[in-house]
CSV table of C-alpha atoms in Angstrom, one decimal:
chain,number,residue,atom,x,y,z
A,10,MET,CA,26.5,25.9,-89.3
A,11,ASP,CA,23.7,25.0,-87.8
A,12,GLU,CA,24.2,21.7,-85.8
A,13,ARG,CA,26.7,23.9,-84.1
A,14,LEU,CA,23.7,26.7,-82.6
A,15,SER,CA,21.6,23.6,-81.9
A,16,VAL,CA,24.3,22.6,-79.8
A,17,LEU,CA,24.6,25.4,-78.0
A,18,TYR,CA,21.2,25.7,-77.6
A,19,ILE,CA,21.2,22.2,-76.0
A,20,MET,CA,23.6,23.2,-73.9
A,21,VAL,CA,22.1,26.1,-73.0
A,22,GLU,CA,18.8,24.6,-72.0
A,23,THR,CA,20.3,21.7,-70.2
A,24,HIS,CA,22.4,23.4,-67.8
A,25,TRP,CA,21.1,26.6,-67.7
A,26,LEU,CA,22.6,27.5,-64.4
A,27,LEU,CA,25.1,27.5,-65.8
A,28,ALA,CA,25.0,29.1,-68.9
A,29,SER,CA,23.3,32.1,-67.2
A,30,ILE,CA,25.8,32.4,-64.4
A,31,ALA,CA,28.4,32.7,-67.8
A,32,PHE,CA,26.3,35.4,-69.7
A,33,ILE,CA,26.9,37.7,-66.6
A,34,SER,CA,30.4,36.9,-66.7
A,35,PHE,CA,30.8,37.3,-70.1
A,36,HIS,CA,29.2,41.1,-69.4
A,37,ILE,CA,31.9,41.5,-66.4
A,38,LEU,CA,34.8,40.4,-69.2
A,39,ARG,CA,33.8,42.3,-72.3
A,40,GLN,CA,35.5,45.3,-71.6
A,41,ILE,CA,39.1,43.3,-71.0
A,42,LEU,CA,38.1,41.1,-74.4
A,43,PHE,CA,37.2,45.0,-76.1
A,44,ILE,CA,33.3,43.6,-77.3
A,45,PRO,CA,30.6,46.2,-77.5
A,46,VAL,CA,27.9,45.6,-75.0
A,47,VAL,CA,25.6,45.1,-77.7
A,48,ILE,CA,27.2,42.2,-79.3
A,49,ILE,CA,26.5,40.9,-75.7
A,50,CYS,CA,23.3,41.8,-75.5
A,51,VAL,CA,22.6,40.4,-79.4
A,52,ALA,CA,23.5,37.4,-78.3
A,53,GLY,CA,21.4,37.2,-75.0
A,54,GLY,CA,18.3,37.8,-76.5
A,55,ALA,CA,18.7,34.7,-79.1
A,56,LEU,CA,20.3,32.1,-76.4
A,57,PHE,CA,17.8,33.2,-73.6
A,58,GLY,CA,15.0,34.5,-75.4
A,59,GLY,CA,13.6,38.5,-74.9
A,60,LEU,CA,12.8,38.1,-70.9
A,61,LEU,CA,15.7,36.4,-69.6
A,62,GLY,CA,18.0,37.4,-72.2
A,63,SER,CA,17.3,41.0,-70.6
A,64,VAL,CA,17.0,40.1,-67.0
A,65,TYR,CA,20.1,38.5,-67.4
A,66,SER,CA,21.9,41.6,-69.7
A,67,ILE,CA,20.3,44.3,-67.0
A,68,ILE,CA,22.7,42.0,-64.1
A,69,GLY,CA,25.6,42.0,-66.1
A,70,LEU,CA,25.9,45.8,-67.0
A,71,THR,CA,24.6,46.8,-63.9
A,72,LEU,CA,27.7,44.7,-62.4
A,73,SER,CA,30.3,45.6,-65.2
A,74,SER,CA,29.6,49.9,-64.3
A,75,LEU,CA,29.9,49.3,-60.8
A,76,LEU,CA,32.7,47.5,-60.8
A,77,PHE,CA,34.3,50.9,-63.4
A,78,TYR,CA,32.9,52.8,-60.3
A,79,LEU,CA,34.9,50.8,-57.4
A,80,LEU,CA,38.1,50.9,-60.2
A,81,TYR,CA,37.8,54.2,-60.9
A,82,ASN,CA,37.9,55.7,-57.3
A,83,GLN,CA,40.5,53.5,-56.5
A,84,MET,CA,42.6,54.2,-59.6
A,85,PRO,CA,41.2,57.4,-61.1
A,86,LYS,CA,45.0,58.0,-62.8
A,87,ILE,CA,44.0,54.9,-64.8
A,88,PHE,CA,41.6,55.7,-67.0
A,89,GLY,CA,43.0,58.9,-67.8
A,90,LYS,CA,41.9,58.1,-71.5
A,91,ILE,CA,38.4,57.9,-71.0
A,92,LEU,CA,37.9,61.2,-69.4
A,93,LYS,CA,40.2,62.9,-72.6
A,94,MET,CA,37.5,61.2,-74.6
A,95,LYS,CA,34.6,63.1,-72.6
A,96,GLU,CA,35.9,66.1,-71.9
A,97,LYS,CA,36.4,65.5,-76.2
A,98,TRP,CA,33.0,64.7,-76.9
A,99,PHE,CA,31.2,66.3,-74.3
A,100,GLY,CA,33.6,69.6,-73.0
A,101,HIS,CA,34.7,69.9,-70.2
A,102,ARG,CA,31.8,70.6,-67.9
A,103,ALA,CA,29.1,68.7,-69.7
A,104,GLU,CA,27.0,66.9,-67.3
A,105,LEU,CA,24.4,64.8,-68.7
A,106,SER,CA,21.5,64.1,-67.7
A,107,VAL,CA,20.5,60.0,-66.8
A,108,GLY,CA,18.1,60.4,-70.0
A,109,GLN,CA,20.7,61.3,-71.8
A,110,VAL,CA,23.4,58.5,-70.5
A,111,THR,CA,20.7,56.2,-71.1
A,112,VAL,CA,19.3,57.5,-74.4
A,113,LEU,CA,23.2,57.8,-75.5
A,114,ARG,CA,23.7,53.6,-73.9
A,115,LEU,CA,21.6,52.5,-76.3
A,116,ILE,CA,23.8,54.4,-79.6
A,117,PRO,CA,26.1,51.3,-80.2
A,118,PHE,CA,29.4,53.3,-81.2
A,119,ILE,CA,29.4,55.0,-78.0
A,120,HIS,CA,31.7,53.8,-75.1
A,121,PHE,CA,30.1,52.3,-72.7
A,122,HIS,CA,32.5,53.3,-69.9
A,123,LEU,CA,32.7,56.6,-71.2
A,124,LEU,CA,28.2,56.7,-70.4
A,125,SER,CA,29.0,55.7,-67.1
A,126,LEU,CA,32.3,58.0,-66.6
A,127,CYS,CA,29.0,60.4,-66.8
A,128,LEU,CA,27.3,59.0,-64.2
A,129,ILE,CA,29.8,59.2,-62.1
A,130,GLU,CA,30.2,62.5,-62.1
A,131,THR,CA,26.3,63.0,-61.9
A,132,THR,CA,25.6,61.7,-59.2
A,133,LYS,CA,26.4,62.3,-55.4
A,134,ASN,CA,27.3,58.9,-54.1
A,135,PHE,CA,27.2,55.3,-54.7
A,136,ARG,CA,23.6,54.8,-54.2
A,137,GLU,CA,22.5,57.2,-56.6
A,138,TYR,CA,25.0,56.0,-58.9
A,139,VAL,CA,23.6,52.5,-59.0
A,140,ARG,CA,20.1,53.9,-59.1
A,141,ALA,CA,21.5,55.6,-62.4
A,142,SER,CA,23.1,52.8,-63.4
A,143,ILE,CA,20.2,50.0,-63.2
A,144,ILE,CA,17.9,53.0,-64.8
A,145,ALA,CA,20.1,53.7,-68.0
A,146,ASN,CA,21.4,49.7,-68.5
A,147,ILE,CA,17.4,48.9,-68.6
A,148,PRO,CA,16.7,50.1,-72.0
A,149,ILE,CA,19.9,48.7,-73.6
A,150,ALA,CA,19.3,45.4,-72.4
A,151,ILE,CA,15.7,45.0,-73.2
A,152,ILE,CA,16.2,46.6,-76.6
A,153,TYR,CA,19.1,44.4,-77.8
A,154,THR,CA,18.2,41.5,-76.4
A,155,VAL,CA,14.5,41.9,-78.2
A,156,PHE,CA,16.6,42.9,-81.0
A,157,GLY,CA,18.6,39.7,-80.7
A,158,GLN,CA,15.1,37.3,-81.3
A,159,PHE,CA,13.8,39.7,-84.2
A,160,ILE,CA,17.8,40.5,-85.7
A,161,ARG,CA,17.1,38.5,-89.3
A,162,GLU,CA,14.0,41.0,-89.7
A,163,PHE,CA,15.4,44.5,-89.6
A,164,SER,CA,16.8,46.2,-92.8
A,165,PRO,CA,19.9,47.9,-93.0
A,166,SER,CA,17.8,51.3,-93.4
A,167,MET,CA,15.6,50.3,-90.4
A,168,ILE,CA,18.6,50.7,-88.5
A,169,LEU,CA,20.0,53.4,-89.6
A,170,LEU,CA,16.3,55.3,-88.6
A,171,LEU,CA,16.2,54.1,-85.2
A,172,LEU,CA,19.6,55.7,-84.4
A,173,LEU,CA,18.4,58.6,-85.7
A,174,LEU,CA,15.2,58.3,-84.5
A,175,LEU,CA,17.4,57.8,-80.7
A,176,SER,CA,20.2,61.1,-81.9
A,177,GLY,CA,16.6,62.7,-81.7
A,178,LEU,CA,15.3,61.7,-78.9
A,179,PHE,CA,19.1,62.2,-77.4
A,180,PHE,CA,18.2,66.3,-77.9
A,181,LEU,CA,15.3,66.0,-76.4
A,182,VAL,CA,15.5,64.5,-73.5
A,183,LYS,CA,19.0,67.2,-72.4
A,184,ASP,CA,18.2,69.4,-69.7
A,185,LYS,CA,17.8,72.6,-71.1
A,186,TYR,CA,19.7,75.4,-68.7
A,187,VAL,CA,21.8,78.3,-69.9
A,188,ILE,CA,24.9,78.5,-68.6
A,189,ILE,CA,27.0,82.3,-68.3
A,190,LYS,CA,30.8,82.9,-68.1
A,191,TRP,CA,31.7,84.9,-64.9
A,192,GLU,CA,34.0,87.5,-67.4
A,193,LYS,CA,31.0,87.8,-70.0
A,194,PHE,CA,28.2,88.2,-66.8
A,195,PHE,CA,30.8,91.5,-65.5
A,196,GLN,CA,31.4,92.8,-68.4
A,197,LYS,CA,27.7,93.7,-69.5
A,198,ASP,CA,27.7,95.0,-65.6
A,199,LYS,CA,30.9,97.5,-66.9
A,200,ALA,CA,29.4,98.6,-70.4
A,201,ARG,CA,26.3,100.1,-68.5
A,202,SER,CA,28.0,102.0,-65.8
A,203,SER,CA,30.4,103.6,-68.3
């Protein structure tokens, strides 16, 4: 096993450009192969190191997000399953902020394109979506790529603590506003007038 890893590292070092393009392309193909984003980012940290692996992951994740945006706008009915998943998890009218999407992307078991759909719904145009996607992809790329370098040093309890902290951070970043339904608002007025 160690010999195979050594051969892989030598291939990456000798064919740096080809390995970089293949890694970025793998981020785009990842959704077809049903491979979680976290695994690719961790592999990037192990293969390219923290800095280059993070840069390549940001590029790959952003290209994957842009491809999702283009496909969603061309064929929205195909993504009905993701829409149902969004309604189930976040409610029908819930709009997550870019900060919330960024935090949720750090949690490994939340679907990447579900959060991309949330970004599509909260942004007004393609340019704003690109900016929001880059912002939301930077932390996941950096944290899990660096995690890929130091994965052997983490204990299961440390990983659980990190997930709990991320869940708490999600509620701190949440936009705070109150939604009053039309019917309830006018019911109070009727009660006062009678």
